[in-house]
Every structure is written in structure tokens, then in C-alpha cells.
Amino acid sequence: MPTRVHEFAWPDRVVVGTIGLPGARTFYLQVRAGTQMVSIALEKQQSALLAEKIDDILDQLITVEGNPFSVPTSTPIELVDNDQLEAVQEQFRTGAMSLGWDPTTAQVVIEAYPIADVDADADDESLDEDGANEPDEMLLVRMPVGTARAFAKRTREIVGAGRPTCPLCGYPIDADGHTCTLPEL
């Protein structure tokens, strides 16, 4: 069966947001274009790394002589999006992700795939040429450089809005308190 691709070439909105309280939040990558909307769950670490790598790509592109892709050094104010997630219907939980750059359209490209089910009885139709399971679906997002910069900024802010870190042990401090266990020397 072919992979169902949720593709967004010029999304109206692409954000990472959360549902739940710090310490029990679920992170979502939500993309909307017109009436088409997809929300996929991902880990906090995936969100943080995605923002970091997008900024890395954009920072490298700025150094290209003449900045031919007009990459902004900071987030354009008109692209700041601090709104909550829209109605979330989780499409899938993210496993593998890839990030790239398309110079023909001057867009950052995100691909996200669901966590692979390990199925020893996989039928031949679900295997690709190398004998690996093909995913049932994937998310493909292409966003221009300004949107990508705004996406990375918001994502860093969302990730950083979690529980504060204990200065002694480095573990998160819960809202109901924290008992610090220092390592034995």
C-alpha cells in the first residue's frame, strides 16, 4: 500500500505547541493550509533538536555571499505566532524525522514519519525494495525562511517553558515540590 503523504508546500501556519501541564505535556507539530490541518505528536527532545537544526541551517545560509535567499537574522515580527494550538486530532506519534533545504524554492523541508511498528509477520506488500517496512503515512512540510525562523523561535520558547531545573541536582522541579538526591561522593 502506498504511503499517504500529508504535504504542505506553503502552510498558513506551522507551529509546535503543547497540551497539558509542565511535567506532563504532550508536544505537537501542527500544520495548517486552508482547511487542511495535521497534528503529529513528538517528544520534547525532538522539538528542541528540530528548532536547533533549523536555526543552524538558516545561520549557514546567511553566510552565503550576498544572502541570496534573504534569510532573516531574527524572527520577522509579522510572523510571530503565540496562539494556542487549534483543535488537535493526533495523526500519528513521530518516530524518525529528517530536515533539509530546497534551494529551488528557498524552503526548509521537514519530513516526519510515525514510529515504526515492529511486525515479524509483515506482508510482502508493506516491504520496500530493501525489505524494510514502508510507513503508512508521513508529514512533509516546506516552509519559507522567515516562517522557519519564527517556527524555531517559538519552538525554543515552548520547550523552555517547562518545569524549572534544580540548581543542585539538575532534575526538574515539580509543582508539588522536589526532593533533591545528591550523588554520593
PDB file of N, CA and C in Angstrom, residues 99-185:
ATOM      1  N   LEU A  99      15.378  16.653   8.057  1.00  0.00           N
ATOM      2  CA  LEU A  99      15.328  18.087   7.838  1.00  0.00           C
ATOM      3  C   LEU A  99      16.230  18.395   6.671  1.00  0.00           C
ATOM      4  N   GLY A 100      15.779  19.270   5.796  1.00  0.00           N
ATOM      5  CA  GLY A 100      16.589  19.602   4.631  1.00  0.00           C
ATOM      6  C   GLY A 100      16.318  21.005   4.136  1.00  0.00           C
ATOM      7  N   TRP A 101      16.979  21.329   3.036  1.00  0.00           N
ATOM      8  CA  TRP A 101      16.888  22.637   2.403  1.00  0.00           C
ATOM      9  C   TRP A 101      16.655  22.427   0.928  1.00  0.00           C
ATOM     10  N   ASP A 102      15.652  23.113   0.379  1.00  0.00           N
ATOM     11  CA  ASP A 102      15.367  23.052  -1.053  1.00  0.00           C
ATOM     12  C   ASP A 102      15.736  24.400  -1.665  1.00  0.00           C
ATOM     13  N   PRO A 103      16.894  24.496  -2.338  1.00  0.00           N
ATOM     14  CA  PRO A 103      17.326  25.776  -2.893  1.00  0.00           C
ATOM     15  C   PRO A 103      16.460  26.243  -4.072  1.00  0.00           C
ATOM     16  N   THR A 104      15.731  25.325  -4.698  1.00  0.00           N
ATOM     17  CA  THR A 104      14.905  25.731  -5.838  1.00  0.00           C
ATOM     18  C   THR A 104      13.696  26.557  -5.404  1.00  0.00           C
ATOM     19  N   THR A 105      13.230  26.331  -4.174  1.00  0.00           N
ATOM     20  CA  THR A 105      12.078  27.094  -3.662  1.00  0.00           C
ATOM     21  C   THR A 105      12.460  27.950  -2.457  1.00  0.00           C
ATOM     22  N   ALA A 106      13.715  27.872  -2.016  1.00  0.00           N
ATOM     23  CA  ALA A 106      14.195  28.587  -0.823  1.00  0.00           C
ATOM     24  C   ALA A 106      13.337  28.255   0.392  1.00  0.00           C
ATOM     25  N   GLN A 107      13.162  26.947   0.615  1.00  0.00           N
ATOM     26  CA  GLN A 107      12.346  26.488   1.734  1.00  0.00           C
ATOM     27  C   GLN A 107      13.076  25.435   2.567  1.00  0.00           C
ATOM     28  N   VAL A 108      12.810  25.480   3.866  1.00  0.00           N
ATOM     29  CA  VAL A 108      13.241  24.432   4.782  1.00  0.00           C
ATOM     30  C   VAL A 108      12.220  23.306   4.660  1.00  0.00           C
ATOM     31  N   VAL A 109      12.702  22.070   4.621  1.00  0.00           N
ATOM     32  CA  VAL A 109      11.833  20.913   4.420  1.00  0.00           C
ATOM     33  C   VAL A 109      11.920  19.991   5.636  1.00  0.00           C
ATOM     34  N   ILE A 110      10.761  19.697   6.213  1.00  0.00           N
ATOM     35  CA  ILE A 110      10.673  18.754   7.337  1.00  0.00           C
ATOM     36  C   ILE A 110       9.896  17.536   6.864  1.00  0.00           C
ATOM     37  N   GLU A 111      10.450  16.361   7.143  1.00  0.00           N
ATOM     38  CA  GLU A 111       9.736  15.110   6.912  1.00  0.00           C
ATOM     39  C   GLU A 111       9.607  14.414   8.261  1.00  0.00           C
ATOM     40  N   ALA A 112       8.422  13.940   8.579  1.00  0.00           N
ATOM     41  CA  ALA A 112       8.198  13.227   9.835  1.00  0.00           C
ATOM     42  C   ALA A 112       7.468  11.929   9.529  1.00  0.00           C
ATOM     43  N   TYR A 113       7.925  10.862  10.162  1.00  0.00           N
ATOM     44  CA  TYR A 113       7.368   9.533   9.951  1.00  0.00           C
ATOM     45  C   TYR A 113       6.877   8.975  11.284  1.00  0.00           C
ATOM     46  N   PRO A 114       5.833   8.162  11.257  1.00  0.00           N
ATOM     47  CA  PRO A 114       5.355   7.578  12.512  1.00  0.00           C
ATOM     48  C   PRO A 114       6.364   6.578  13.075  1.00  0.00           C
ATOM     49  N   ILE A 115       6.250   6.350  14.375  1.00  0.00           N
ATOM     50  CA  ILE A 115       7.076   5.316  14.999  1.00  0.00           C
ATOM     51  C   ILE A 115       6.770   4.015  14.287  1.00  0.00           C
ATOM     52  N   ALA A 116       7.818   3.327  13.868  1.00  0.00           N
ATOM     53  CA  ALA A 116       7.651   2.100  13.093  1.00  0.00           C
ATOM     54  C   ALA A 116       7.181   0.969  13.998  1.00  0.00           C
ATOM     55  N   ASP A 117       6.157   0.263  13.545  1.00  0.00           N
ATOM     56  CA  ASP A 117       5.707  -0.933  14.243  1.00  0.00           C
ATOM     57  C   ASP A 117       6.631  -2.063  13.838  1.00  0.00           C
ATOM     58  N   VAL A 118       7.152  -2.769  14.825  1.00  0.00           N
ATOM     59  CA  VAL A 118       7.985  -3.920  14.530  1.00  0.00           C
ATOM     60  C   VAL A 118       7.046  -5.099  14.397  1.00  0.00           C
ATOM     61  N   ASP A 119       6.908  -5.574  13.177  1.00  0.00           N
ATOM     62  CA  ASP A 119       5.964  -6.648  12.891  1.00  0.00           C
ATOM     63  C   ASP A 119       6.706  -7.775  12.196  1.00  0.00           C
ATOM     64  N   ALA A 120       6.913  -8.866  12.919  1.00  0.00           N
ATOM     65  CA  ALA A 120       7.643 -10.004  12.362  1.00  0.00           C
ATOM     66  C   ALA A 120       6.869 -10.661  11.228  1.00  0.00           C
ATOM     67  N   ASP A 121       5.558 -10.472  11.211  1.00  0.00           N
ATOM     68  CA  ASP A 121       4.731 -11.097  10.181  1.00  0.00           C
ATOM     69  C   ASP A 121       4.353 -10.120   9.082  1.00  0.00           C
ATOM     70  N   ALA A 122       5.207  -9.139   8.800  1.00  0.00           N
ATOM     71  CA  ALA A 122       4.889  -8.130   7.780  1.00  0.00           C
ATOM     72  C   ALA A 122       4.681  -8.807   6.434  1.00  0.00           C
ATOM     73  N   ASP A 123       3.625  -8.403   5.748  1.00  0.00           N
ATOM     74  CA  ASP A 123       3.373  -8.987   4.436  1.00  0.00           C
ATOM     75  C   ASP A 123       4.277  -8.349   3.391  1.00  0.00           C
ATOM     76  N   ASP A 124       4.438  -9.014   2.290  1.00  0.00           N
ATOM     77  CA  ASP A 124       5.349  -8.550   1.244  1.00  0.00           C
ATOM     78  C   ASP A 124       4.951  -7.199   0.666  1.00  0.00           C
ATOM     79  N   GLU A 125       3.645  -6.862   0.682  1.00  0.00           N
ATOM     80  CA  GLU A 125       3.190  -5.596   0.115  1.00  0.00           C
ATOM     81  C   GLU A 125       3.670  -4.387   0.913  1.00  0.00           C
ATOM     82  N   SER A 126       3.928  -4.563   2.216  1.00  0.00           N
ATOM     83  CA  SER A 126       4.345  -3.428   3.044  1.00  0.00           C
ATOM     84  C   SER A 126       5.861  -3.252   3.067  1.00  0.00           C
ATOM     85  N   LEU A 127       6.593  -4.095   2.368  1.00  0.00           N
ATOM     86  CA  LEU A 127       8.045  -4.002   2.342  1.00  0.00           C
ATOM     87  C   LEU A 127       8.515  -3.252   1.113  1.00  0.00           C
ATOM     88  N   ASP A 128       9.547  -2.416   1.282  1.00  0.00           N
ATOM     89  CA  ASP A 128      10.109  -1.726   0.126  1.00  0.00           C
ATOM     90  C   ASP A 128      11.153  -2.620  -0.530  1.00  0.00           C
ATOM     91  N   GLU A 129      11.888  -2.084  -1.495  1.00  0.00           N
ATOM     92  CA  GLU A 129      12.861  -2.880  -2.244  1.00  0.00           C
ATOM     93  C   GLU A 129      13.969  -3.448  -1.364  1.00  0.00           C
ATOM     94  N   ASP A 130      14.272  -2.768  -0.250  1.00  0.00           N
ATOM     95  CA  ASP A 130      15.330  -3.227   0.649  1.00  0.00           C
ATOM     96  C   ASP A 130      14.808  -4.165   1.729  1.00  0.00           C
ATOM     97  N   GLY A 131      13.519  -4.478   1.707  1.00  0.00           N
ATOM     98  CA  GLY A 131      12.941  -5.368   2.694  1.00  0.00           C
ATOM     99  C   GLY A 131      12.517  -4.670   3.974  1.00  0.00           C
ATOM    100  N   ALA A 132      12.535  -3.340   3.998  1.00  0.00           N
ATOM    101  CA  ALA A 132      12.112  -2.588   5.178  1.00  0.00           C
ATOM    102  C   ALA A 132      10.632  -2.238   5.062  1.00  0.00           C
ATOM    103  N   ASN A 133       9.992  -2.074   6.212  1.00  0.00           N
ATOM    104  CA  ASN A 133       8.578  -1.682   6.200  1.00  0.00           C
ATOM    105  C   ASN A 133       8.436  -0.243   5.718  1.00  0.00           C
ATOM    106  N   GLU A 134       7.526  -0.029   4.788  1.00  0.00           N
ATOM    107  CA  GLU A 134       7.202   1.333   4.337  1.00  0.00           C
ATOM    108  C   GLU A 134       6.196   1.909   5.326  1.00  0.00           C
ATOM    109  N   PRO A 135       6.342   3.187   5.672  1.00  0.00           N
ATOM    110  CA  PRO A 135       5.367   3.774   6.595  1.00  0.00           C
ATOM    111  C   PRO A 135       4.005   3.922   5.921  1.00  0.00           C
ATOM    112  N   ASP A 136       2.946   3.848   6.741  1.00  0.00           N
ATOM    113  CA  ASP A 136       1.592   4.034   6.214  1.00  0.00           C
ATOM    114  C   ASP A 136       1.355   5.474   5.810  1.00  0.00           C
ATOM    115  N   GLU A 137       2.005   6.413   6.549  1.00  0.00           N
ATOM    116  CA  GLU A 137       1.821   7.831   6.263  1.00  0.00           C
ATOM    117  C   GLU A 137       3.053   8.607   6.697  1.00  0.00           C
ATOM    118  N   MET A 138       3.104   9.859   6.251  1.00  0.00           N
ATOM    119  CA  MET A 138       4.196  10.752   6.629  1.00  0.00           C
ATOM    120  C   MET A 138       3.708  12.190   6.499  1.00  0.00           C
ATOM    121  N   LEU A 139       4.442  13.091   7.149  1.00  0.00           N
ATOM    122  CA  LEU A 139       4.160  14.524   7.041  1.00  0.00           C
ATOM    123  C   LEU A 139       5.322  15.166   6.302  1.00  0.00           C
ATOM    124  N   LEU A 140       5.008  15.984   5.310  1.00  0.00           N
ATOM    125  CA  LEU A 140       6.007  16.707   4.532  1.00  0.00           C
ATOM    126  C   LEU A 140       5.643  18.184   4.570  1.00  0.00           C
ATOM    127  N   VAL A 141       6.517  18.987   5.168  1.00  0.00           N
ATOM    128  CA  VAL A 141       6.263  20.421   5.312  1.00  0.00           C
ATOM    129  C   VAL A 141       7.394  21.189   4.656  1.00  0.00           C
ATOM    130  N   ARG A 142       7.043  22.140   3.806  1.00  0.00           N
ATOM    131  CA  ARG A 142       8.001  23.049   3.180  1.00  0.00           C
ATOM    132  C   ARG A 142       7.637  24.457   3.645  1.00  0.00           C
ATOM    133  N   MET A 143       8.599  25.133   4.285  1.00  0.00           N
ATOM    134  CA  MET A 143       8.292  26.484   4.762  1.00  0.00           C
ATOM    135  C   MET A 143       9.382  27.458   4.376  1.00  0.00           C
ATOM    136  N   PRO A 144       8.980  28.679   4.015  1.00  0.00           N
ATOM    137  CA  PRO A 144       9.958  29.700   3.643  1.00  0.00           C
ATOM    138  C   PRO A 144      10.814  30.100   4.845  1.00  0.00           C
ATOM    139  N   VAL A 145      11.920  30.778   4.555  1.00  0.00           N
ATOM    140  CA  VAL A 145      12.922  31.069   5.578  1.00  0.00           C
ATOM    141  C   VAL A 145      12.396  31.906   6.742  1.00  0.00           C
ATOM    142  N   GLY A 146      11.568  32.885   6.498  1.00  0.00           N
ATOM    143  CA  GLY A 146      11.016  33.696   7.588  1.00  0.00           C
ATOM    144  C   GLY A 146      10.134  32.868   8.506  1.00  0.00           C
ATOM    145  N   THR A 147       9.285  32.058   7.909  1.00  0.00           N
ATOM    146  CA  THR A 147       8.422  31.167   8.681  1.00  0.00           C
ATOM    147  C   THR A 147       9.251  30.174   9.476  1.00  0.00           C
ATOM    148  N   ALA A 148      10.314  29.657   8.861  1.00  0.00           N
ATOM    149  CA  ALA A 148      11.190  28.703   9.552  1.00  0.00           C
ATOM    150  C   ALA A 148      11.861  29.358  10.753  1.00  0.00           C
ATOM    151  N   ARG A 149      12.301  30.600  10.610  1.00  0.00           N
ATOM    152  CA  ARG A 149      12.934  31.321  11.724  1.00  0.00           C
ATOM    153  C   ARG A 149      11.931  31.515  12.862  1.00  0.00           C
ATOM    154  N   ALA A 150      10.700  31.900  12.511  1.00  0.00           N
ATOM    155  CA  ALA A 150       9.651  32.086  13.520  1.00  0.00           C
ATOM    156  C   ALA A 150       9.291  30.757  14.190  1.00  0.00           C
ATOM    157  N   PHE A 151       9.242  29.689  13.407  1.00  0.00           N
ATOM    158  CA  PHE A 151       8.952  28.354  13.928  1.00  0.00           C
ATOM    159  C   PHE A 151       9.997  27.957  14.961  1.00  0.00           C
ATOM    160  N   ALA A 152      11.269  28.150  14.642  1.00  0.00           N
ATOM    161  CA  ALA A 152      12.353  27.766  15.545  1.00  0.00           C
ATOM    162  C   ALA A 152      12.290  28.566  16.848  1.00  0.00           C
ATOM    163  N   LYS A 153      12.027  29.859  16.735  1.00  0.00           N
ATOM    164  CA  LYS A 153      11.952  30.721  17.927  1.00  0.00           C
ATOM    165  C   LYS A 153      10.831  30.262  18.848  1.00  0.00           C
ATOM    166  N   ARG A 154       9.650  30.082  18.292  1.00  0.00           N
ATOM    167  CA  ARG A 154       8.505  29.652  19.105  1.00  0.00           C
ATOM    168  C   ARG A 154       8.778  28.296  19.739  1.00  0.00           C
ATOM    169  N   THR A 155       9.347  27.381  18.977  1.00  0.00           N
ATOM    170  CA  THR A 155       9.615  26.039  19.492  1.00  0.00           C
ATOM    171  C   THR A 155      10.580  26.095  20.671  1.00  0.00           C
ATOM    172  N   ARG A 156      11.631  26.894  20.572  1.00  0.00           N
ATOM    173  CA  ARG A 156      12.566  27.046  21.701  1.00  0.00           C
ATOM    174  C   ARG A 156      11.842  27.589  22.931  1.00  0.00           C
ATOM    175  N   GLU A 157      10.951  28.547  22.730  1.00  0.00           N
ATOM    176  CA  GLU A 157      10.193  29.122  23.845  1.00  0.00           C
ATOM    177  C   GLU A 157       9.261  28.088  24.481  1.00  0.00           C
ATOM    178  N   ILE A 158       8.595  27.296  23.668  1.00  0.00           N
ATOM    179  CA  ILE A 158       7.688  26.256  24.173  1.00  0.00           C
ATOM    180  C   ILE A 158       8.474  25.214  24.967  1.00  0.00           C
ATOM    181  N   VAL A 159       9.599  24.770  24.428  1.00  0.00           N
ATOM    182  CA  VAL A 159      10.423  23.779  25.119  1.00  0.00           C
ATOM    183  C   VAL A 159      10.931  24.347  26.446  1.00  0.00           C
ATOM    184  N   GLY A 160      11.346  25.618  26.443  1.00  0.00           N
ATOM    185  CA  GLY A 160      11.885  26.247  27.640  1.00  0.00           C
ATOM    186  C   GLY A 160      10.851  26.596  28.689  1.00  0.00           C
ATOM    187  N   ALA A 161       9.574  26.490  28.356  1.00  0.00           N
ATOM    188  CA  ALA A 161       8.513  26.857  29.292  1.00  0.00           C
ATOM    189  C   ALA A 161       8.131  25.708  30.222  1.00  0.00           C
ATOM    190  N   GLY A 162       8.932  24.686  30.282  1.00  0.00           N
ATOM    191  CA  GLY A 162       8.634  23.542  31.143  1.00  0.00           C
ATOM    192  C   GLY A 162       9.003  23.812  32.582  1.00  0.00           C
ATOM    193  N   ARG A 163       9.155  22.748  33.332  1.00  0.00           N
ATOM    194  CA  ARG A 163       9.482  22.855  34.746  1.00  0.00           C
ATOM    195  C   ARG A 163      10.883  23.438  34.928  1.00  0.00           C
ATOM    196  N   PRO A 164      11.071  24.248  35.979  1.00  0.00           N
ATOM    197  CA  PRO A 164      12.417  24.761  36.244  1.00  0.00           C
ATOM    198  C   PRO A 164      13.345  23.631  36.679  1.00  0.00           C
ATOM    199  N   THR A 165      14.630  23.834  36.485  1.00  0.00           N
ATOM    200  CA  THR A 165      15.629  22.836  36.821  1.00  0.00           C
ATOM    201  C   THR A 165      16.227  23.134  38.196  1.00  0.00           C
ATOM    202  N   CYS A 166      16.403  22.113  38.994  1.00  0.00           N
ATOM    203  CA  CYS A 166      17.009  22.245  40.319  1.00  0.00           C
ATOM    204  C   CYS A 166      18.482  22.622  40.152  1.00  0.00           C
ATOM    205  N   PRO A 167      18.946  23.677  40.829  1.00  0.00           N
ATOM    206  CA  PRO A 167      20.340  24.084  40.692  1.00  0.00           C
ATOM    207  C   PRO A 167      21.329  23.104  41.339  1.00  0.00           C
ATOM    208  N   LEU A 168      20.830  22.225  42.214  1.00  0.00           N
ATOM    209  CA  LEU A 168      21.722  21.280  42.889  1.00  0.00           C
ATOM    210  C   LEU A 168      21.895  19.968  42.130  1.00  0.00           C
ATOM    211  N   CYS A 169      20.758  19.376  41.710  1.00  0.00           N
ATOM    212  CA  CYS A 169      20.858  18.058  41.078  1.00  0.00           C
ATOM    213  C   CYS A 169      20.627  18.086  39.575  1.00  0.00           C
ATOM    214  N   GLY A 170      20.023  19.177  39.072  1.00  0.00           N
ATOM    215  CA  GLY A 170      19.792  19.284  37.637  1.00  0.00           C
ATOM    216  C   GLY A 170      18.509  18.639  37.156  1.00  0.00           C
ATOM    217  N   TYR A 171      17.745  18.026  38.065  1.00  0.00           N
ATOM    218  CA  TYR A 171      16.479  17.416  37.682  1.00  0.00           C
ATOM    219  C   TYR A 171      15.361  18.447  37.747  1.00  0.00           C
ATOM    220  N   PRO A 172      14.261  18.218  37.003  1.00  0.00           N
ATOM    221  CA  PRO A 172      13.153  19.174  37.022  1.00  0.00           C
ATOM    222  C   PRO A 172      12.493  19.251  38.401  1.00  0.00           C
ATOM    223  N   ILE A 173      12.012  20.437  38.728  1.00  0.00           N
ATOM    224  CA  ILE A 173      11.290  20.658  39.976  1.00  0.00           C
ATOM    225  C   ILE A 173       9.803  20.623  39.664  1.00  0.00           C
ATOM    226  N   ASP A 174       9.084  19.697  40.283  1.00  0.00           N
ATOM    227  CA  ASP A 174       7.645  19.578  40.066  1.00  0.00           C
ATOM    228  C   ASP A 174       6.898  20.670  40.802  1.00  0.00           C
ATOM    229  N   ALA A 175       5.678  20.955  40.379  1.00  0.00           N
ATOM    230  CA  ALA A 175       4.852  21.986  41.006  1.00  0.00           C
ATOM    231  C   ALA A 175       4.534  21.637  42.459  1.00  0.00           C
ATOM    232  N   ASP A 176       4.456  20.346  42.787  1.00  0.00           N
ATOM    233  CA  ASP A 176       4.139  19.928  44.143  1.00  0.00           C
ATOM    234  C   ASP A 176       5.383  19.720  45.011  1.00  0.00           C
ATOM    235  N   GLY A 177       6.524  20.169  44.552  1.00  0.00           N
ATOM    236  CA  GLY A 177       7.756  20.090  45.351  1.00  0.00           C
ATOM    237  C   GLY A 177       8.822  19.242  44.699  1.00  0.00           C
ATOM    238  N   HIS A 178       9.956  19.172  45.403  1.00  0.00           N
ATOM    239  CA  HIS A 178      11.113  18.473  44.838  1.00  0.00           C
ATOM    240  C   HIS A 178      12.008  18.010  45.979  1.00  0.00           C
ATOM    241  N   THR A 179      12.376  16.768  45.989  1.00  0.00           N
ATOM    242  CA  THR A 179      13.346  16.261  46.929  1.00  0.00           C
ATOM    243  C   THR A 179      14.605  15.957  46.143  1.00  0.00           C
ATOM    244  N   CYS A 180      15.649  16.643  46.512  1.00  0.00           N
ATOM    245  CA  CYS A 180      16.895  16.535  45.779  1.00  0.00           C
ATOM    246  C   CYS A 180      17.728  15.388  46.324  1.00  0.00           C
ATOM    247  N   THR A 181      18.171  14.530  45.450  1.00  0.00           N
ATOM    248  CA  THR A 181      19.060  13.440  45.838  1.00  0.00           C
ATOM    249  C   THR A 181      20.407  13.726  45.191  1.00  0.00           C
ATOM    250  N   LEU A 182      21.330  14.148  46.033  1.00  0.00           N
ATOM    251  CA  LEU A 182      22.663  14.472  45.526  1.00  0.00           C
ATOM    252  C   LEU A 182      23.448  13.188  45.311  1.00  0.00           C
ATOM    253  N   PRO A 183      24.280  13.137  44.284  1.00  0.00           N
ATOM    254  CA  PRO A 183      25.083  11.941  44.047  1.00  0.00           C
ATOM    255  C   PRO A 183      26.067  11.730  45.184  1.00  0.00           C
ATOM    256  N   GLU A 184      26.300  10.438  45.498  1.00  0.00           N
ATOM    257  CA  GLU A 184      27.279  10.114  46.547  1.00  0.00           C
ATOM    258  C   GLU A 184      28.676  10.332  46.025  1.00  0.00           C
ATOM    259  N   LEU A 185      29.524  10.866  46.899  1.00  0.00           N
ATOM    260  CA  LEU A 185      30.912  11.123  46.509  1.00  0.00           C
ATOM    261  C   LEU A 185      31.822  10.018  46.927  1.00  0.00           C
TER     262      LEU A 185
END
